[in-house]
CSV table of C-alpha atoms in Angstrom, one decimal:
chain,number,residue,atom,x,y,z
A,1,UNK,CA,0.0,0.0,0.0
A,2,UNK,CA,2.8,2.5,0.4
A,3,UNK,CA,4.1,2.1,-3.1
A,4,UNK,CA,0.8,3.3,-4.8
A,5,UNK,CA,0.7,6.3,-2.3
A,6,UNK,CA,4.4,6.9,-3.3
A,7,UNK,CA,3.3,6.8,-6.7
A,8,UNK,CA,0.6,9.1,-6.5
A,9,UNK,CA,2.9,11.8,-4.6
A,10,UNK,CA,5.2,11.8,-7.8
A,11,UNK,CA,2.3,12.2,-10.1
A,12,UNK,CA,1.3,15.3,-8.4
A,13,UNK,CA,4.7,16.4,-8.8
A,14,UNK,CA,5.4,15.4,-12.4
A,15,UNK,CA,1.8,16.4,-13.2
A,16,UNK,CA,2.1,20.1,-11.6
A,17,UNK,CA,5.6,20.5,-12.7
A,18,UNK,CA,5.1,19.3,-16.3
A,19,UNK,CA,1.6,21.7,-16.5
A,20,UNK,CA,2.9,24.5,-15.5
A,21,UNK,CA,6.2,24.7,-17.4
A,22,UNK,CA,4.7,23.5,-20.9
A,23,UNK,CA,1.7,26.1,-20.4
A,24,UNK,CA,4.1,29.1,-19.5
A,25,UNK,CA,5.4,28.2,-23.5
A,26,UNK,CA,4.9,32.1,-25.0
A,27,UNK,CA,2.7,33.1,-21.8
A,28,UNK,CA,2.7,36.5,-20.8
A,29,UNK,CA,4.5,36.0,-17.6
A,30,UNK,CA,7.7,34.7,-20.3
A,31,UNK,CA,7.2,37.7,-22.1
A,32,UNK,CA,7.6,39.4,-18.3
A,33,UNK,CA,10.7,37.4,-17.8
A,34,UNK,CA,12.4,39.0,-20.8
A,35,UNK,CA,11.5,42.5,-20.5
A,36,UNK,CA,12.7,42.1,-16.4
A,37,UNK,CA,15.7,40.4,-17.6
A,38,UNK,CA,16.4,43.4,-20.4
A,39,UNK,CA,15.5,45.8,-17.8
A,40,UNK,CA,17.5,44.9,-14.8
A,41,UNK,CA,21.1,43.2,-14.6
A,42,UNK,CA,20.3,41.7,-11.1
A,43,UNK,CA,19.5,38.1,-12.5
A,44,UNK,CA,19.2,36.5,-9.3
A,45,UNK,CA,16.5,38.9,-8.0
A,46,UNK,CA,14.7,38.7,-11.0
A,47,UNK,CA,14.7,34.9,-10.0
A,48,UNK,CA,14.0,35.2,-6.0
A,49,UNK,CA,10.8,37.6,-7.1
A,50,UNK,CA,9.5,34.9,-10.0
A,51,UNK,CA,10.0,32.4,-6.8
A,52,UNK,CA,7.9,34.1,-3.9
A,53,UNK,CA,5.8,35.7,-6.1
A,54,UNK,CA,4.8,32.0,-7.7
A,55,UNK,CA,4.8,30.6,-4.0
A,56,UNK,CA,2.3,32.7,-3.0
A,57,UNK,CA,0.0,32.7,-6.0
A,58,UNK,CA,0.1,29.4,-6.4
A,59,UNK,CA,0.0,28.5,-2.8
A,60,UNK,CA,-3.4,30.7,-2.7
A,61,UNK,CA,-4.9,29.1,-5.5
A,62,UNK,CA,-3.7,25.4,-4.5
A,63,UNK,CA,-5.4,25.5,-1.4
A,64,UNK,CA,-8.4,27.3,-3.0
A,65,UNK,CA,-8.6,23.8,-5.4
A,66,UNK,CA,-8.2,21.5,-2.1
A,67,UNK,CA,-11.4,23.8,-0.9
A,68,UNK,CA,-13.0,23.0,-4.5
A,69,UNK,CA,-12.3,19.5,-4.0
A,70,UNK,CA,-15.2,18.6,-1.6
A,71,UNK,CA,-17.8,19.8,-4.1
A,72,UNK,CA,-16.4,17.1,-6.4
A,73,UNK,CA,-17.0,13.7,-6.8
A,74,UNK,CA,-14.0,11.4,-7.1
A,75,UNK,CA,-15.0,9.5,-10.0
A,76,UNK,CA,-15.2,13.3,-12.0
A,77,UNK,CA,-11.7,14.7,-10.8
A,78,UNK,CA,-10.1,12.8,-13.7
A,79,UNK,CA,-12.2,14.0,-16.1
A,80,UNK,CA,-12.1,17.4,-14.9
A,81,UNK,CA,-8.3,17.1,-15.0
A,82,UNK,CA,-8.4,16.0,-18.6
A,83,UNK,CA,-10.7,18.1,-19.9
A,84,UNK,CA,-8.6,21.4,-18.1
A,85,UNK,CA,-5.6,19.8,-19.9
A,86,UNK,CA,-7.1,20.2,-22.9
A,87,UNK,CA,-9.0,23.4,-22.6
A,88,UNK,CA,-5.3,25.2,-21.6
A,89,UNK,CA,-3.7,23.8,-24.5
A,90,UNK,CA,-6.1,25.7,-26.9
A,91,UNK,CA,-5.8,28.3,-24.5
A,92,UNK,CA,-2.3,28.3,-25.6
A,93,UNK,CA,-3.0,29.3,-29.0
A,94,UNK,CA,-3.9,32.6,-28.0
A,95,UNK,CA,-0.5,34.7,-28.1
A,96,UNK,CA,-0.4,36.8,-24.5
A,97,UNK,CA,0.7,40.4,-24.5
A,98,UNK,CA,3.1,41.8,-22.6
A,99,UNK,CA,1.6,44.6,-20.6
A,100,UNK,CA,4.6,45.1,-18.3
A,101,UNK,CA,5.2,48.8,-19.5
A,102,UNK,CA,2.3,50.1,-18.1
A,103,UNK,CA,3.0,49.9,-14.8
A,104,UNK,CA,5.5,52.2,-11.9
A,105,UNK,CA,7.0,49.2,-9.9
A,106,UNK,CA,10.2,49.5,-11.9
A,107,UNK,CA,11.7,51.5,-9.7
A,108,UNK,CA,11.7,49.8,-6.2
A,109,UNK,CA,14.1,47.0,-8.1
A,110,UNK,CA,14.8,43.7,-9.6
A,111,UNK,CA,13.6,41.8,-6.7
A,112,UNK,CA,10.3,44.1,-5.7
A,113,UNK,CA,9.4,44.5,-9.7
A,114,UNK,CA,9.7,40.8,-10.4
A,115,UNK,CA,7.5,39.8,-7.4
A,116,UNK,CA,5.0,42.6,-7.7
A,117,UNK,CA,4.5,42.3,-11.7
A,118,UNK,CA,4.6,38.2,-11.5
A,119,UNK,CA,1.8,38.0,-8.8
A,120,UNK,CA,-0.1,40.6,-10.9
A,121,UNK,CA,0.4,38.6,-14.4
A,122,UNK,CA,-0.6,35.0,-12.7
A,123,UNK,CA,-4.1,36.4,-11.4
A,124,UNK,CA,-6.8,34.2,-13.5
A,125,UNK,CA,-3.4,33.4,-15.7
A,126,UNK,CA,-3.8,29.5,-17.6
A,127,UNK,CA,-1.7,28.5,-15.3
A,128,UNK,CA,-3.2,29.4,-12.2
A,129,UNK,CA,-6.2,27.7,-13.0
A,130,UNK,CA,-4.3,24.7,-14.1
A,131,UNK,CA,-2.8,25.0,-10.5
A,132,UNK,CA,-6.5,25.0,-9.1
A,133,UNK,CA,-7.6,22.6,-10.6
A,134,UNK,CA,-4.3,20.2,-10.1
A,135,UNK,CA,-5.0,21.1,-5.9
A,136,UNK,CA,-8.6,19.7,-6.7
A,137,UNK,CA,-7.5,16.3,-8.0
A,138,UNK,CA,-4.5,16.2,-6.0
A,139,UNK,CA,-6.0,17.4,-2.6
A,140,UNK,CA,-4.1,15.4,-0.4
A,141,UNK,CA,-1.0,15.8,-1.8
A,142,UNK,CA,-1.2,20.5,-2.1
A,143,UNK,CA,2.1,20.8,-1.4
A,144,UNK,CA,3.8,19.1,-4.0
A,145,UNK,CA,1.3,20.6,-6.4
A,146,UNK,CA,2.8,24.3,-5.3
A,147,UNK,CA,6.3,22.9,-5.4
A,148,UNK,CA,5.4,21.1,-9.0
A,149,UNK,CA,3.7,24.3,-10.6
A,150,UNK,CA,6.7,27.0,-9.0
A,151,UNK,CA,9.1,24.7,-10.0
A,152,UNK,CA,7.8,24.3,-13.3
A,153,UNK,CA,6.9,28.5,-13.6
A,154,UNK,CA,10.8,28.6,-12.8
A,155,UNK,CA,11.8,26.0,-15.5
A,156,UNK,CA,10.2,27.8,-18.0
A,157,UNK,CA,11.6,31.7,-17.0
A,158,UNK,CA,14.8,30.7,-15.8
A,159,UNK,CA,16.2,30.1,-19.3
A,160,UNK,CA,14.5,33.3,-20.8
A,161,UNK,CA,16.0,35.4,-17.9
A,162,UNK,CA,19.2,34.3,-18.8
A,163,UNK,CA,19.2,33.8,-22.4
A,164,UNK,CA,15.7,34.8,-24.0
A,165,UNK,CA,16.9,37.1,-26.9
A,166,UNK,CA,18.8,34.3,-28.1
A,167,UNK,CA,16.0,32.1,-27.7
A,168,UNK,CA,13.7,34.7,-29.4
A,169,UNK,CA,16.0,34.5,-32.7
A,170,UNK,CA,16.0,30.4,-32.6
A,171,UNK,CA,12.8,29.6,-31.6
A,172,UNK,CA,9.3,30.8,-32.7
A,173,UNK,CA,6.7,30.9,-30.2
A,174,UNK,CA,3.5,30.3,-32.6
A,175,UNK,CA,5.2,27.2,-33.0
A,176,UNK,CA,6.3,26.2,-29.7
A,177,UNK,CA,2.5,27.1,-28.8
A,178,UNK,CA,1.5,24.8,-31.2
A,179,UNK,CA,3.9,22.0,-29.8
A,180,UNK,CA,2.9,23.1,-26.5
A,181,UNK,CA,-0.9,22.9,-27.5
A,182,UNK,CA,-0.5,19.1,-28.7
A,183,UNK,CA,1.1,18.1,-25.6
A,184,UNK,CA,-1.7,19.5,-23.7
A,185,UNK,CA,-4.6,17.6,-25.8
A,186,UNK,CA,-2.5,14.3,-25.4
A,187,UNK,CA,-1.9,14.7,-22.0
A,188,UNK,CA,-5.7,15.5,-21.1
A,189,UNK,CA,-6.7,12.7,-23.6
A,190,UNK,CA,-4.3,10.2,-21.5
A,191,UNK,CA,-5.9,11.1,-18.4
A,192,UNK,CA,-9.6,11.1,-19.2
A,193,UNK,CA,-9.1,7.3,-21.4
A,194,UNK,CA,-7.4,6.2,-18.2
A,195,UNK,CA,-9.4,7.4,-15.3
């Protein structure tokens, strides 16, 4: 019996973890990442403010999807996982924009910028639903669905921070949403013919 608990720890892990960081693929909050990161030299802030500001969003919302999760019938949280899968990878076919210049929290610094702007951008952001609605089917494991959704919000900024205008010039993001967008129906198809 401790084996298939083990094994449903990981998948709340791999499951947050692997949501979040193919969904941030051209989201606004990468877009956020590369205007910080061409705005700031302080690297490591930019990364400690992605980091709480994640913690805290997603830490709110996770325990909002354990509350969620008594109004849902185990049988459905499968489905509803699928089907959210699915739903965010069409979602990801609709480019974000980067709004990041309208706002005054430039100048309290790297660290205070980051956090402020990330919290701001991940309010009723794809992937703060997706965190949600991981929480609801994962209820009993919430804290490894906030470590598996800010670890995979950090996989998928870390690299722009540090090396997104390269990455712009190599890589076109209609067609890593489109990659991204597959991935998501599969994944949500997998889960819903398996539950």
């Amino acid at each position: 019996m401790l084996f298939p608990a083990r094994v449903q720890l990981m998948d709340a892990l791999f499951s947050s973890f692997t949501a979040v960081a193919i969904a941030e693929i051209g989201d606004k909050t990468q877009l956020l990442s590369l205007f910080l990161a061409a705005r700031f030299r302080a690297k490591g802030a930019i990364i400690a403010g992605i980091l709480l500001a994640t913690l805290l969003n997603h830490a709110a919302s996770a325990w909002l999807g354990v509350w969620l999760a008594q109004f849902i019938a185990p049988a459905i949280g499968p489905w509803l996982l699928g089907g959210s899968f699915i739903v965010v990878g069409l979602w990801l076919l609709i480019p974000d924009k980067d709004d990041s210049n309208e706002t005054g929290v430039l100048q309290y610094g790297a660290f205070a910028a980051s956090c402020i702007l990330f919290f701001l951008a991940e309010i009723g952001d794809k992937t703060q639903i997706a965190t949600v609605i991981l929480a609801a089917n994962f209820d009993d494991a919430v804290w490894l669905v906030i470590w598996g959704t800010t670890l995979g919000m950090l996989a998928a900024n870390v690299p722009v921070i540090y090396a997104g205008s390269w990455l712009l010039q190599k890589v076109s993001l209609d067609w890593a949403r489109r990659v991204a967008c597959v991935v998501f129906i599969i994944l949500g198809t997998v889960t819903i013919l398996t539950a």
